[in-house]
Short mmCIF file of C-alpha atoms in Angstrom, two decimals:
data_model
loop_
_atom_site.label_atom_id
_atom_site.label_comp_id
_atom_site.label_asym_id
_atom_site.label_seq_id
_atom_site.Cartn_x
_atom_site.Cartn_y
_atom_site.Cartn_z
CA MET A 1 13.34 5.97 -30.82
CA ILE A 2 13.87 9.20 -28.92
CA MET A 3 17.29 9.54 -27.27
CA MET A 4 17.18 11.40 -23.98
CA GLN A 5 19.32 12.40 -21.04
CA SER A 6 16.36 12.44 -18.66
CA PHE A 7 12.93 10.85 -18.68
CA LEU A 8 11.44 13.78 -16.77
CA PRO A 9 10.29 15.82 -19.81
CA VAL A 10 8.57 12.71 -21.17
CA LEU A 11 6.76 12.11 -17.88
CA GLU A 12 5.66 15.74 -17.70
CA ARG A 13 4.30 15.53 -21.24
CA ILE A 14 2.44 12.30 -20.44
CA ALA A 15 0.87 13.79 -17.31
CA GLU A 16 -0.38 16.72 -19.36
CA GLU A 17 -1.71 14.60 -22.22
CA ILE A 18 -3.67 12.14 -20.07
CA GLU A 19 -5.00 14.68 -17.59
CA GLY A 20 -8.53 14.21 -18.91
CA LEU A 21 -8.42 10.48 -18.14
CA VAL A 22 -7.34 10.86 -14.51
CA GLY A 23 -10.51 10.42 -12.49
CA ARG A 24 -12.16 7.95 -14.84
CA GLY A 25 -12.97 4.45 -13.69
CA ARG A 26 -13.73 3.47 -10.13
CA PRO A 27 -11.68 2.12 -7.23
CA ALA A 28 -11.92 -1.56 -6.30
CA ASP A 29 -15.07 -1.79 -4.19
CA TYR A 30 -14.97 -5.48 -3.23
CA ILE A 31 -12.14 -4.66 -0.77
CA PRO A 32 -13.68 -2.04 1.54
CA ALA A 33 -10.29 -0.61 2.52
CA LEU A 34 -9.68 0.28 -1.15
CA ALA A 35 -13.17 1.49 -1.99
CA ALA A 36 -12.51 4.99 -0.68
CA GLY A 37 -9.55 5.52 -3.03
CA ASP A 38 -9.65 8.75 -5.02
CA PRO A 39 -9.53 8.07 -8.79
CA ARG A 40 -8.31 11.64 -9.35
CA ARG A 41 -4.88 10.77 -7.95
CA PHE A 42 -1.99 10.02 -10.30
CA GLY A 43 1.72 9.31 -10.08
CA MET A 44 4.33 7.88 -12.42
CA ALA A 45 8.01 7.01 -12.08
CA VAL A 46 10.76 5.68 -14.35
CA ALA A 47 13.92 4.07 -12.96
CA GLU A 48 17.07 3.59 -15.00
CA LEU A 49 19.28 0.52 -14.59
CA ASP A 50 21.55 2.28 -12.08
CA GLY A 51 18.59 3.18 -9.86
CA THR A 52 18.24 6.80 -10.98
CA VAL A 53 14.54 7.58 -10.76
CA TYR A 54 12.37 10.29 -12.29
CA GLY A 55 8.80 11.02 -11.31
CA VAL A 56 5.74 13.13 -11.88
CA GLY A 57 2.54 13.69 -9.90
CA GLU A 58 2.24 11.72 -6.66
CA TRP A 59 5.16 9.45 -7.52
CA GLN A 60 6.40 9.27 -3.92
CA GLN A 61 2.97 8.63 -2.34
CA PRO A 62 2.60 5.12 -0.85
CA PHE A 63 -0.43 3.08 -1.91
CA SER A 64 -1.68 -0.50 -1.66
CA THR A 65 0.34 -2.56 -4.11
CA GLN A 66 -2.09 -5.50 -4.26
CA SER A 67 -1.37 -7.90 -7.18
CA VAL A 68 1.74 -6.03 -8.31
CA THR A 69 3.57 -7.94 -5.56
CA LYS A 70 2.87 -11.22 -7.37
CA VAL A 71 5.78 -10.47 -9.71
CA PHE A 72 8.25 -10.32 -6.85
CA THR A 73 6.86 -13.41 -5.11
CA LEU A 74 7.14 -15.28 -8.41
CA ALA A 75 10.75 -14.18 -8.84
CA LEU A 76 11.68 -15.27 -5.30
CA ALA A 77 9.96 -18.64 -5.66
CA LEU A 78 11.51 -19.24 -9.08
CA ALA A 79 14.96 -18.32 -7.73
CA GLY A 80 14.54 -20.81 -4.89
CA GLU A 81 12.82 -23.67 -6.67
CA GLY A 82 13.74 -23.41 -10.31
CA GLU A 83 11.84 -25.27 -13.01
CA GLU A 84 9.96 -27.40 -10.47
CA LEU A 85 7.76 -24.38 -9.79
CA TRP A 86 6.17 -24.73 -13.22
CA GLU A 87 4.88 -28.19 -12.32
CA HIS A 88 2.42 -26.47 -9.98
CA VAL A 89 1.35 -23.44 -12.00
CA GLY A 90 1.00 -22.81 -15.72
CA ARG A 91 2.16 -20.03 -18.00
CA GLU A 92 -0.90 -19.48 -20.18
CA PRO A 93 -3.38 -16.58 -20.25
CA SER A 94 -6.59 -17.53 -18.48
CA GLY A 95 -9.14 -15.58 -20.51
CA ASN A 96 -11.21 -15.36 -17.32
CA PRO A 97 -11.45 -12.88 -14.42
CA PHE A 98 -8.53 -12.93 -11.98
CA ASN A 99 -10.56 -14.56 -9.19
CA SER A 100 -12.33 -17.19 -11.32
CA LEU A 101 -12.71 -20.79 -10.17
CA VAL A 102 -14.04 -22.24 -13.40
CA GLN A 103 -10.85 -23.67 -14.91
CA LEU A 104 -9.45 -25.34 -11.82
CA GLU A 105 -11.67 -28.41 -11.78
CA TYR A 106 -11.11 -29.57 -15.33
CA GLU A 107 -7.40 -28.69 -15.12
CA ASN A 108 -6.87 -30.76 -11.97
CA GLY A 109 -6.14 -27.90 -9.59
CA ILE A 110 -3.29 -26.42 -11.65
CA PRO A 111 -3.87 -22.66 -12.20
CA ARG A 112 -3.32 -21.25 -15.66
CA ASN A 113 -0.66 -18.69 -14.62
CA PRO A 114 1.01 -17.14 -11.54
CA PHE A 115 -0.87 -13.85 -11.72
CA ILE A 116 -4.50 -14.90 -11.40
CA ASN A 117 -5.42 -15.33 -7.74
CA ALA A 118 -5.30 -19.13 -7.82
CA GLY A 119 -1.83 -19.08 -9.35
CA ALA A 120 -0.57 -16.48 -6.92
CA LEU A 121 -1.79 -18.59 -4.01
CA VAL A 122 0.21 -21.53 -5.36
CA VAL A 123 3.34 -19.38 -5.76
CA THR A 124 2.95 -18.01 -2.22
CA ASP A 125 2.58 -21.58 -0.99
CA ARG A 126 5.80 -22.61 -2.74
CA LEU A 127 7.69 -19.61 -1.34
CA HIS A 128 6.36 -20.32 2.14
CA ARG A 129 7.60 -23.90 1.84
CA LEU A 130 11.05 -22.57 0.98
CA THR A 131 11.30 -19.81 3.58
CA GLY A 132 8.71 -20.37 6.32
CA ASP A 133 7.78 -16.67 5.99
CA ALA A 134 6.63 -15.82 2.47
CA SER A 135 5.28 -12.36 3.20
CA GLY A 136 8.25 -11.41 5.38
CA ARG A 137 10.67 -12.57 2.71
CA LEU A 138 8.84 -10.51 0.12
CA ARG A 139 8.83 -7.40 2.32
CA ASP A 140 12.56 -7.72 3.02
CA PHE A 141 13.28 -8.11 -0.69
CA LEU A 142 11.25 -5.02 -1.60
CA ARG A 143 12.89 -2.99 1.16
CA THR A 144 16.34 -3.94 -0.08
CA GLU A 145 15.69 -3.46 -3.80
CA SER A 146 13.79 -0.19 -3.40
CA GLY A 147 16.15 1.24 -0.79
CA ASN A 148 13.14 2.08 1.39
CA ALA A 149 13.59 0.46 4.80
CA ASP A 150 10.18 1.77 5.95
CA LEU A 151 8.19 -0.14 3.33
CA ASP A 152 5.68 -2.32 5.21
CA PHE A 153 2.31 -4.06 5.36
CA ASP A 154 -0.92 -2.13 5.81
CA ARG A 155 -2.68 -4.00 8.59
CA ASP A 156 -6.06 -2.42 7.86
CA VAL A 157 -5.97 -3.53 4.22
CA ALA A 158 -4.85 -7.04 5.19
CA ALA A 159 -7.68 -7.26 7.72
CA SER A 160 -10.20 -5.99 5.16
CA GLU A 161 -9.11 -8.60 2.63
CA THR A 162 -9.25 -11.33 5.27
CA GLU A 163 -12.82 -10.39 6.18
CA HIS A 164 -13.89 -10.51 2.53
CA GLY A 165 -11.63 -13.32 1.32
CA ASP A 166 -14.13 -16.15 0.89
CA ARG A 167 -13.40 -16.65 -2.80
CA ASN A 168 -9.65 -16.83 -2.22
CA ALA A 169 -10.29 -19.32 0.58
CA ALA A 170 -12.40 -21.39 -1.81
CA LEU A 171 -9.61 -21.34 -4.40
CA ALA A 172 -7.04 -22.44 -1.84
CA HIS A 173 -9.16 -25.25 -0.41
CA PHE A 174 -10.03 -26.50 -3.89
CA MET A 175 -6.38 -26.65 -4.94
CA ALA A 176 -5.45 -28.27 -1.62
CA SER A 177 -7.92 -31.03 -2.44
CA TYR A 178 -5.77 -31.80 -5.50
CA GLY A 179 -2.57 -31.73 -3.45
CA ASN A 180 -1.37 -28.52 -5.10
CA ILE A 181 -1.36 -26.55 -1.82
CA THR A 182 0.66 -27.84 1.13
CA THR A 183 0.60 -24.91 3.57
CA PRO A 184 -2.43 -25.00 5.90
CA VAL A 185 -5.02 -22.83 4.17
CA PRO A 186 -5.50 -20.34 7.05
CA THR A 187 -1.73 -19.77 7.14
CA LEU A 188 -1.53 -19.44 3.37
CA LEU A 189 -4.34 -16.89 3.28
CA ARG A 190 -2.67 -14.84 6.02
CA GLU A 191 0.57 -14.78 4.04
CA TYR A 192 -1.22 -13.96 0.79
CA PHE A 193 -3.28 -11.10 2.22
CA ARG A 194 -0.22 -9.64 3.94
CA GLN A 195 1.65 -9.82 0.65
CA CYS A 196 -1.09 -7.92 -1.16
CA SER A 197 -1.34 -5.29 1.59
CA ILE A 198 2.22 -3.98 1.22
CA GLU A 199 2.32 -0.21 0.77
CA ALA A 200 4.84 1.29 -1.64
CA SER A 201 5.19 4.28 -3.96
CA CYS A 202 5.75 4.50 -7.70
CA ALA A 203 9.40 5.31 -6.95
CA ASP A 204 9.74 2.26 -4.70
CA LEU A 205 8.24 -0.14 -7.21
CA ALA A 206 9.99 1.25 -10.27
CA VAL A 207 13.37 0.87 -8.57
CA ALA A 208 12.53 -2.54 -7.04
CA THR A 209 11.55 -3.92 -10.45
CA GLY A 210 14.97 -3.07 -11.86
CA PHE A 211 16.31 -6.61 -11.57
CA LEU A 212 13.99 -7.64 -14.41
CA ALA A 213 15.41 -4.95 -16.70
CA ARG A 214 18.93 -6.01 -15.66
CA HIS A 215 18.20 -9.61 -16.72
CA GLY A 216 18.08 -10.97 -13.15
CA ILE A 217 20.74 -8.81 -11.46
CA ARG A 218 19.78 -7.23 -8.14
CA ALA A 219 20.54 -3.66 -7.09
CA ASP A 220 23.72 -4.75 -5.24
CA GLY A 221 25.08 -6.55 -8.30
CA SER A 222 24.28 -10.07 -7.09
CA ARG A 223 22.19 -12.38 -9.28
CA LEU A 224 18.67 -13.34 -8.23
CA LEU A 225 17.55 -14.98 -11.47
CA THR A 226 19.37 -16.47 -14.40
CA ARG A 227 18.98 -14.53 -17.62
CA SER A 228 16.60 -17.25 -18.81
CA GLN A 229 14.48 -17.01 -15.64
CA ALA A 230 14.26 -13.22 -15.94
CA LYS A 231 13.07 -13.74 -19.52
CA GLN A 232 10.44 -16.18 -18.24
CA VAL A 233 9.07 -13.71 -15.70
CA ASN A 234 8.96 -10.91 -18.26
CA ALA A 235 7.23 -13.19 -20.77
CA VAL A 236 4.52 -14.21 -18.30
CA MET A 237 4.04 -10.55 -17.37
CA LEU A 238 3.50 -9.68 -21.04
CA THR A 239 0.98 -12.45 -21.68
CA CYS A 240 -0.77 -12.66 -18.29
CA GLY A 241 0.06 -9.59 -16.21
CA THR A 242 -3.09 -7.54 -16.78
CA TYR A 243 -5.65 -10.31 -16.28
CA ASP A 244 -8.01 -10.88 -19.19
CA ALA A 245 -6.92 -7.59 -20.80
CA ALA A 246 -3.36 -8.81 -21.45
CA GLY A 247 -3.79 -8.91 -25.22
CA ASP A 248 -5.05 -5.35 -25.35
CA PHE A 249 -2.27 -4.21 -23.00
CA ALA A 250 0.39 -5.83 -25.21
CA TYR A 251 -1.23 -4.21 -28.26
CA ARG A 252 -1.34 -0.74 -26.72
CA VAL A 253 1.76 -0.68 -24.52
CA GLY A 254 4.07 -3.40 -25.83
CA LEU A 255 5.88 -4.05 -22.55
CA PRO A 256 5.82 -6.73 -19.86
CA GLY A 257 3.53 -5.33 -17.18
CA LYS A 258 1.68 -6.26 -14.02
CA SER A 259 -1.33 -4.45 -12.62
CA GLY A 260 -2.98 -4.43 -9.23
CA VAL A 261 -6.45 -3.37 -8.13
CA GLY A 262 -4.91 -0.69 -5.93
CA GLY A 263 -4.41 1.17 -9.23
CA ALA A 264 -0.71 0.49 -9.87
CA ILE A 265 0.96 -1.00 -12.93
CA ILE A 266 4.66 -1.87 -13.20
CA ALA A 267 6.34 -2.31 -16.58
CA VAL A 268 9.76 -3.39 -17.83
CA VAL A 269 11.87 -2.25 -20.76
CA PRO A 270 14.55 -4.99 -20.69
CA GLY A 271 18.06 -3.56 -20.74
CA ARG A 272 16.80 0.02 -20.41
CA CYS A 273 14.46 0.98 -17.54
CA THR A 274 11.46 0.09 -15.39
CA LEU A 275 8.26 2.01 -14.72
CA CYS A 276 5.44 2.28 -12.24
CA VAL A 277 2.25 4.26 -12.69
CA TRP A 278 -0.57 4.64 -10.17
CA SER A 279 -4.12 5.93 -10.35
CA PRO A 280 -6.95 4.18 -8.45
CA GLY A 281 -9.69 4.50 -11.08
CA LEU A 282 -10.06 1.02 -12.62
CA ASP A 283 -11.69 -0.22 -15.79
CA GLU A 284 -14.07 -3.20 -15.85
CA ARG A 285 -11.13 -5.62 -15.99
CA GLY A 286 -9.40 -4.26 -12.92
CA ASN A 287 -6.68 -2.16 -14.59
CA SER A 288 -6.00 1.53 -13.99
CA VAL A 289 -7.60 3.62 -16.74
CA ALA A 290 -5.10 6.46 -16.48
CA GLY A 291 -2.24 4.03 -15.85
CA VAL A 292 -2.71 2.08 -19.07
CA ALA A 293 -3.08 5.32 -21.02
CA ALA A 294 0.12 6.72 -19.47
CA LEU A 295 2.13 3.63 -20.41
CA ASP A 296 0.64 3.70 -23.90
CA ARG A 297 1.84 7.29 -24.27
CA PHE A 298 5.28 6.40 -22.85
CA THR A 299 6.01 3.74 -25.45
CA THR A 300 4.55 5.84 -28.24
CA ILE A 301 6.60 8.93 -27.36
CA THR A 302 9.88 7.16 -26.61
CA GLY A 303 9.70 4.21 -29.00
CA LEU A 304 10.80 1.97 -26.12
CA SER A 305 9.00 -1.35 -26.46
CA VAL A 306 9.81 -5.04 -26.79
CA PHE A 307 8.42 -4.98 -30.35
#
């Protein structure tokens, strides 16, 4: 393991080594507001436990966080509801695309994990039951943990997802038919699409994820999750956080991570630091091509991994 006073030289080396991969892949085209994203863009940030953050490239450029926010919604719901949450959503890899409906019928409306779309809808439903404002609660949490009071929803992205959200609506209605959704579906979809539309930078997300590296402790020193709950979230990130590429991600990167189709990936080195990388060019499984490569290089160069 390399000992270092600053992560900046490592990030600069990574940016240089993966330069040829930046621009590969294609932006998510099923959400029109994301389709125009430039795959040649790249940013990466690392935050230490005390909030010190290092970055390279466009690490302070806001982008659409998309499914990355599912980690924070899960943490808030788990903090509020405890083990009861797991009665409504599983913790197993799905082995299917993130928006698949195929498993729900023969598994009685219980999604495999919180990070596929069906599971994230259930978690948003549970958080909305607890707070009455799931998306607002998430935004406030991210503002506080990141230190960025301007972090907010992108109304155009939320509207674009709403206009093209038929599959998510189908998932929600199907689970409601099993009694696993209690929020009215139109309300739930509004909260879910707002959640996914939040704009943040690599710096914002790296710092905001810090509570998972601090074993559940928030930036102000208060506890959000028990140490066991923080372990649970990190474990589900490792096994389910990059859709049906989670096994390959664990093999290459060796860290709990969560990707989003906006091109971001967050990752956690428990007890050490948190990361966020962003580049909109996606592979066929919906993960950033340059982002996965950058995290692969990070763990290889530094030796920082959970294995």
